[in-house]
Amino acid sequence: MSVSKGRSHLCELPVEVIVDPETGIWMVDGQPMILQPRHAWVGAHKTFEETFGLEVYRKALFGATYEAARIWCDREAATFDISGVAIFDHYMKRMGQRGFAQIFVEHFNPEEFFSELRVSHSVYVAEYGASTGRKTCYMFEGAFAGGMESAFASLGHEVSCRVEEVQLSLIHISEPTRPRLMSYAVFC
């Protein structure tokens, strides 16, 4: 089973938002959400990089976004009764709807433990600037790995993805015990 080549997850709207009248909490698909200005979101990332150093922050961010992706995908799988590629496809759609980027699933094959994504109009590149001269799309790594692992786990495959951004906006992800690379080509 694979996603058709070139499937795009543009910012498809509307997304139903339910606001609790007592608490003001926003809910999408039964999960609490926030709406925050892009510059504030990315500004926080910039401050963390400056405060802790790029590599320390990158490692911490990977862990946090990985865990968040696993939790979110598992909850969404239960809410919508989906598994495998449908989980990952749904997650990429929601990331686009939340304004992180335009995400194109070029290929996803759970039998080969392989996927390829293309990301454009990244919120991080937009705020850091295209001429930053360094990688900024590493901020997607944990989320993509967590989403992939959740999809594979739903099919009975416990894998551990390794993520490496090998050049500006190109991320390779592999499951260390598998000979084939799982790669995300991220063009920002």
PDB file of N, CA and C in Angstrom, residues 80-120:
ATOM      1  N   PHE A  80     -10.324   8.236  14.068  1.00  0.00           N
ATOM      2  CA  PHE A  80     -10.795   8.053  12.694  1.00  0.00           C
ATOM      3  C   PHE A  80     -10.730   6.604  12.221  1.00  0.00           C
ATOM      4  N   ASP A  81     -10.330   5.681  13.113  1.00  0.00           N
ATOM      5  CA  ASP A  81     -10.217   4.269  12.766  1.00  0.00           C
ATOM      6  C   ASP A  81      -9.373   4.078  11.503  1.00  0.00           C
ATOM      7  N   ILE A  82      -8.147   4.605  11.555  1.00  0.00           N
ATOM      8  CA  ILE A  82      -7.222   4.504  10.425  1.00  0.00           C
ATOM      9  C   ILE A  82      -5.939   3.818  10.883  1.00  0.00           C
ATOM     10  N   SER A  83      -5.173   3.306   9.913  1.00  0.00           N
ATOM     11  CA  SER A  83      -3.899   2.659  10.228  1.00  0.00           C
ATOM     12  C   SER A  83      -2.948   2.827   9.055  1.00  0.00           C
ATOM     13  N   GLY A  84      -1.704   2.474   9.294  1.00  0.00           N
ATOM     14  CA  GLY A  84      -0.685   2.488   8.246  1.00  0.00           C
ATOM     15  C   GLY A  84      -0.541   3.817   7.551  1.00  0.00           C
ATOM     16  N   VAL A  85      -0.492   3.752   6.243  1.00  0.00           N
ATOM     17  CA  VAL A  85      -0.268   4.942   5.430  1.00  0.00           C
ATOM     18  C   VAL A  85      -1.335   6.007   5.674  1.00  0.00           C
ATOM     19  N   ALA A  86      -2.550   5.592   6.013  1.00  0.00           N
ATOM     20  CA  ALA A  86      -3.622   6.562   6.263  1.00  0.00           C
ATOM     21  C   ALA A  86      -3.297   7.450   7.461  1.00  0.00           C
ATOM     22  N   ILE A  87      -2.624   6.902   8.470  1.00  0.00           N
ATOM     23  CA  ILE A  87      -2.220   7.712   9.622  1.00  0.00           C
ATOM     24  C   ILE A  87      -1.231   8.778   9.184  1.00  0.00           C
ATOM     25  N   PHE A  88      -0.210   8.359   8.469  1.00  0.00           N
ATOM     26  CA  PHE A  88       0.830   9.290   8.041  1.00  0.00           C
ATOM     27  C   PHE A  88       0.262  10.338   7.088  1.00  0.00           C
ATOM     28  N   ASP A  89      -0.569   9.889   6.176  1.00  0.00           N
ATOM     29  CA  ASP A  89      -1.208  10.791   5.213  1.00  0.00           C
ATOM     30  C   ASP A  89      -2.052  11.842   5.944  1.00  0.00           C
ATOM     31  N   HIS A  90      -2.828  11.402   6.930  1.00  0.00           N
ATOM     32  CA  HIS A  90      -3.663  12.307   7.722  1.00  0.00           C
ATOM     33  C   HIS A  90      -2.796  13.308   8.492  1.00  0.00           C
ATOM     34  N   TYR A  91      -1.699  12.844   9.061  1.00  0.00           N
ATOM     35  CA  TYR A  91      -0.796  13.707   9.820  1.00  0.00           C
ATOM     36  C   TYR A  91      -0.181  14.782   8.921  1.00  0.00           C
ATOM     37  N   MET A  92       0.251  14.388   7.738  1.00  0.00           N
ATOM     38  CA  MET A  92       0.833  15.365   6.808  1.00  0.00           C
ATOM     39  C   MET A  92      -0.222  16.392   6.382  1.00  0.00           C
ATOM     40  N   LYS A  93      -1.450  15.929   6.176  1.00  0.00           N
ATOM     41  CA  LYS A  93      -2.545  16.835   5.822  1.00  0.00           C
ATOM     42  C   LYS A  93      -2.764  17.861   6.925  1.00  0.00           C
ATOM     43  N   ARG A  94      -2.833  17.388   8.160  1.00  0.00           N
ATOM     44  CA  ARG A  94      -3.068  18.303   9.282  1.00  0.00           C
ATOM     45  C   ARG A  94      -1.897  19.265   9.479  1.00  0.00           C
ATOM     46  N   MET A  95      -0.671  18.832   9.256  1.00  0.00           N
ATOM     47  CA  MET A  95       0.469  19.756   9.375  1.00  0.00           C
ATOM     48  C   MET A  95       0.341  20.885   8.358  1.00  0.00           C
ATOM     49  N   GLY A  96      -0.086  20.545   7.154  1.00  0.00           N
ATOM     50  CA  GLY A  96      -0.315  21.572   6.141  1.00  0.00           C
ATOM     51  C   GLY A  96      -1.448  22.501   6.527  1.00  0.00           C
ATOM     52  N   GLN A  97      -2.519  21.932   7.054  1.00  0.00           N
ATOM     53  CA  GLN A  97      -3.665  22.745   7.469  1.00  0.00           C
ATOM     54  C   GLN A  97      -3.323  23.668   8.627  1.00  0.00           C
ATOM     55  N   ARG A  98      -2.350  23.292   9.417  1.00  0.00           N
ATOM     56  CA  ARG A  98      -1.929  24.139  10.532  1.00  0.00           C
ATOM     57  C   ARG A  98      -0.914  25.183  10.096  1.00  0.00           C
ATOM     58  N   GLY A  99      -0.545  25.187   8.813  1.00  0.00           N
ATOM     59  CA  GLY A  99       0.296  26.247   8.279  1.00  0.00           C
ATOM     60  C   GLY A  99       1.795  26.045   8.415  1.00  0.00           C
ATOM     61  N   PHE A 100       2.239  24.828   8.735  1.00  0.00           N
ATOM     62  CA  PHE A 100       3.676  24.600   8.869  1.00  0.00           C
ATOM     63  C   PHE A 100       4.395  24.626   7.528  1.00  0.00           C
ATOM     64  N   ALA A 101       3.738  24.142   6.490  1.00  0.00           N
ATOM     65  CA  ALA A 101       4.358  24.059   5.161  1.00  0.00           C
ATOM     66  C   ALA A 101       3.372  23.420   4.200  1.00  0.00           C
ATOM     67  N   GLN A 102       3.727  23.440   2.935  1.00  0.00           N
ATOM     68  CA  GLN A 102       3.030  22.613   1.961  1.00  0.00           C
ATOM     69  C   GLN A 102       3.813  21.316   1.889  1.00  0.00           C
ATOM     70  N   ILE A 103       3.142  20.214   2.142  1.00  0.00           N
ATOM     71  CA  ILE A 103       3.820  18.921   2.229  1.00  0.00           C
ATOM     72  C   ILE A 103       3.301  18.017   1.128  1.00  0.00           C
ATOM     73  N   PHE A 104       4.218  17.468   0.360  1.00  0.00           N
ATOM     74  CA  PHE A 104       3.893  16.573  -0.740  1.00  0.00           C
ATOM     75  C   PHE A 104       4.429  15.187  -0.400  1.00  0.00           C
ATOM     76  N   VAL A 105       3.549  14.206  -0.295  1.00  0.00           N
ATOM     77  CA  VAL A 105       3.980  12.833  -0.075  1.00  0.00           C
ATOM     78  C   VAL A 105       4.304  12.262  -1.450  1.00  0.00           C
ATOM     79  N   GLU A 106       5.581  12.129  -1.722  1.00  0.00           N
ATOM     80  CA  GLU A 106       6.019  11.620  -3.024  1.00  0.00           C
ATOM     81  C   GLU A 106       5.896  10.100  -3.092  1.00  0.00           C
ATOM     82  N   HIS A 107       6.175   9.446  -1.967  1.00  0.00           N
ATOM     83  CA  HIS A 107       6.135   7.989  -1.940  1.00  0.00           C
ATOM     84  C   HIS A 107       6.058   7.533  -0.488  1.00  0.00           C
ATOM     85  N   PHE A 108       5.257   6.528  -0.221  1.00  0.00           N
ATOM     86  CA  PHE A 108       5.211   5.904   1.103  1.00  0.00           C
ATOM     87  C   PHE A 108       4.935   4.434   0.888  1.00  0.00           C
ATOM     88  N   ASN A 109       5.852   3.590   1.307  1.00  0.00           N
ATOM     89  CA  ASN A 109       5.669   2.154   1.142  1.00  0.00           C
ATOM     90  C   ASN A 109       6.043   1.450   2.438  1.00  0.00           C
ATOM     91  N   PRO A 110       5.048   1.032   3.224  1.00  0.00           N
ATOM     92  CA  PRO A 110       5.350   0.396   4.505  1.00  0.00           C
ATOM     93  C   PRO A 110       6.032  -0.961   4.364  1.00  0.00           C
ATOM     94  N   GLU A 111       5.831  -1.642   3.254  1.00  0.00           N
ATOM     95  CA  GLU A 111       6.498  -2.928   3.062  1.00  0.00           C
ATOM     96  C   GLU A 111       8.005  -2.748   2.880  1.00  0.00           C
ATOM     97  N   GLU A 112       8.405  -1.638   2.314  1.00  0.00           N
ATOM     98  CA  GLU A 112       9.826  -1.346   2.103  1.00  0.00           C
ATOM     99  C   GLU A 112      10.393  -0.421   3.173  1.00  0.00           C
ATOM    100  N   PHE A 113       9.557   0.012   4.113  1.00  0.00           N
ATOM    101  CA  PHE A 113       9.967   0.966   5.140  1.00  0.00           C
ATOM    102  C   PHE A 113      10.615   2.184   4.494  1.00  0.00           C
ATOM    103  N   PHE A 114       9.887   2.775   3.585  1.00  0.00           N
ATOM    104  CA  PHE A 114      10.430   3.879   2.800  1.00  0.00           C
ATOM    105  C   PHE A 114       9.367   4.940   2.579  1.00  0.00           C
ATOM    106  N   SER A 115       9.776   6.168   2.678  1.00  0.00           N
ATOM    107  CA  SER A 115       8.898   7.278   2.353  1.00  0.00           C
ATOM    108  C   SER A 115       9.732   8.442   1.876  1.00  0.00           C
ATOM    109  N   GLU A 116       9.105   9.272   1.075  1.00  0.00           N
ATOM    110  CA  GLU A 116       9.768  10.477   0.604  1.00  0.00           C
ATOM    111  C   GLU A 116       8.766  11.616   0.613  1.00  0.00           C
ATOM    112  N   LEU A 117       9.165  12.721   1.202  1.00  0.00           N
ATOM    113  CA  LEU A 117       8.328  13.915   1.268  1.00  0.00           C
ATOM    114  C   LEU A 117       9.055  15.081   0.631  1.00  0.00           C
ATOM    115  N   ARG A 118       8.275  15.989   0.098  1.00  0.00           N
ATOM    116  CA  ARG A 118       8.811  17.265  -0.370  1.00  0.00           C
ATOM    117  C   ARG A 118       8.023  18.346   0.354  1.00  0.00           C
ATOM    118  N   VAL A 119       8.739  19.259   0.959  1.00  0.00           N
ATOM    119  CA  VAL A 119       8.123  20.333   1.720  1.00  0.00           C
ATOM    120  C   VAL A 119       8.494  21.658   1.084  1.00  0.00           C
ATOM    121  N   SER A 120       7.496  22.486   0.857  1.00  0.00           N
ATOM    122  CA  SER A 120       7.771  23.829   0.342  1.00  0.00           C
ATOM    123  C   SER A 120       7.030  24.843   1.196  1.00  0.00           C
TER     124      SER A 120
END
